[in-house]
């Protein structure tokens, strides 16, 4: 009887340790999507990270049954966060890379209308001042920001469509849209700015 009890205890210990080999993918500085963090924007939207880390994998190649290794990652609105990328329902580009810390980096976001949507970093060390200070800390100016443009590659001269600005230790602080018929460097409209946020670094 003692041997059976010992065997059951060992099996329980082994069973409880199965997930210890699964890697955790933690957020990075410019998109600190730690569990229970949130961002409130001037257009009325709120982005909130779900509590805890969630097991996830995805199909990384087109027309294959091969999946990535399972990892634990944060989750926002049923999308899983892989550092600077979020999942999307696309087996050709399963992760949408939001930003990069490298200047002049350029990458595919998705395929659309027989063309390619791309993003590019146009500046990775700029200072940005919001139109109003953040409610919970009165900060209005942010240094070392990254500017990312999204554009449709098959459009003449590749004019950008949206622009996002990310601040270190905070995340997205401003989103802009290009005015219709503007040139590559034309004026833009601010579609939203950060008004309040909370970053929980409890990992």
JSON list of N, CA, C and O in Angstrom, two decimals, residues 16-23:
[
{"chain": "A", "resi": 16, "resn": "UNK", "atom": "N", "xyz": [2.30, 17.72, -12.07]},
{"chain": "A", "resi": 16, "resn": "UNK", "atom": "CA", "xyz": [2.25, 19.13, -11.75]},
{"chain": "A", "resi": 16, "resn": "UNK", "atom": "C", "xyz": [3.40, 19.91, -12.34]},
{"chain": "A", "resi": 16, "resn": "UNK", "atom": "O", "xyz": [3.36, 21.13, -12.41]},
{"chain": "A", "resi": 17, "resn": "UNK", "atom": "N", "xyz": [4.45, 19.23, -12.77]},
{"chain": "A", "resi": 17, "resn": "UNK", "atom": "CA", "xyz": [5.63, 19.91, -13.30]},
{"chain": "A", "resi": 17, "resn": "UNK", "atom": "C", "xyz": [5.66, 19.96, -14.82]},
{"chain": "A", "resi": 17, "resn": "UNK", "atom": "O", "xyz": [6.61, 20.46, -15.39]},
{"chain": "A", "resi": 18, "resn": "UNK", "atom": "N", "xyz": [4.63, 19.44, -15.48]},
{"chain": "A", "resi": 18, "resn": "UNK", "atom": "CA", "xyz": [4.66, 19.35, -16.93]},
{"chain": "A", "resi": 18, "resn": "UNK", "atom": "C", "xyz": [4.84, 20.71, -17.60]},
{"chain": "A", "resi": 18, "resn": "UNK", "atom": "O", "xyz": [5.51, 20.83, -18.61]},
{"chain": "A", "resi": 19, "resn": "UNK", "atom": "N", "xyz": [4.24, 21.75, -17.04]},
{"chain": "A", "resi": 19, "resn": "UNK", "atom": "CA", "xyz": [4.28, 23.07, -17.67]},
{"chain": "A", "resi": 19, "resn": "UNK", "atom": "C", "xyz": [5.52, 23.86, -17.33]},
{"chain": "A", "resi": 19, "resn": "UNK", "atom": "O", "xyz": [5.70, 24.97, -17.84]},
{"chain": "A", "resi": 20, "resn": "UNK", "atom": "N", "xyz": [6.39, 23.34, -16.47]},
{"chain": "A", "resi": 20, "resn": "UNK", "atom": "CA", "xyz": [7.55, 24.12, -16.06]},
{"chain": "A", "resi": 20, "resn": "UNK", "atom": "C", "xyz": [8.53, 24.34, -17.20]},
{"chain": "A", "resi": 20, "resn": "UNK", "atom": "O", "xyz": [9.35, 25.25, -17.14]},
{"chain": "A", "resi": 21, "resn": "UNK", "atom": "N", "xyz": [8.48, 23.51, -18.24]},
{"chain": "A", "resi": 21, "resn": "UNK", "atom": "CA", "xyz": [9.40, 23.65, -19.36]},
{"chain": "A", "resi": 21, "resn": "UNK", "atom": "C", "xyz": [8.87, 24.62, -20.43]},
{"chain": "A", "resi": 21, "resn": "UNK", "atom": "O", "xyz": [9.56, 24.91, -21.40]},
{"chain": "A", "resi": 22, "resn": "UNK", "atom": "N", "xyz": [7.64, 25.09, -20.27]},
{"chain": "A", "resi": 22, "resn": "UNK", "atom": "CA", "xyz": [7.06, 26.00, -21.25]},
{"chain": "A", "resi": 22, "resn": "UNK", "atom": "C", "xyz": [7.59, 27.41, -21.01]},
{"chain": "A", "resi": 22, "resn": "UNK", "atom": "O", "xyz": [7.56, 27.92, -19.89]},
{"chain": "A", "resi": 23, "resn": "UNK", "atom": "N", "xyz": [8.08, 28.03, -22.07]},
{"chain": "A", "resi": 23, "resn": "UNK", "atom": "CA", "xyz": [8.71, 29.35, -21.97]},
{"chain": "A", "resi": 23, "resn": "UNK", "atom": "C", "xyz": [7.67, 30.45, -21.78]},
{"chain": "A", "resi": 23, "resn": "UNK", "atom": "O", "xyz": [6.55, 30.38, -22.29]}
]
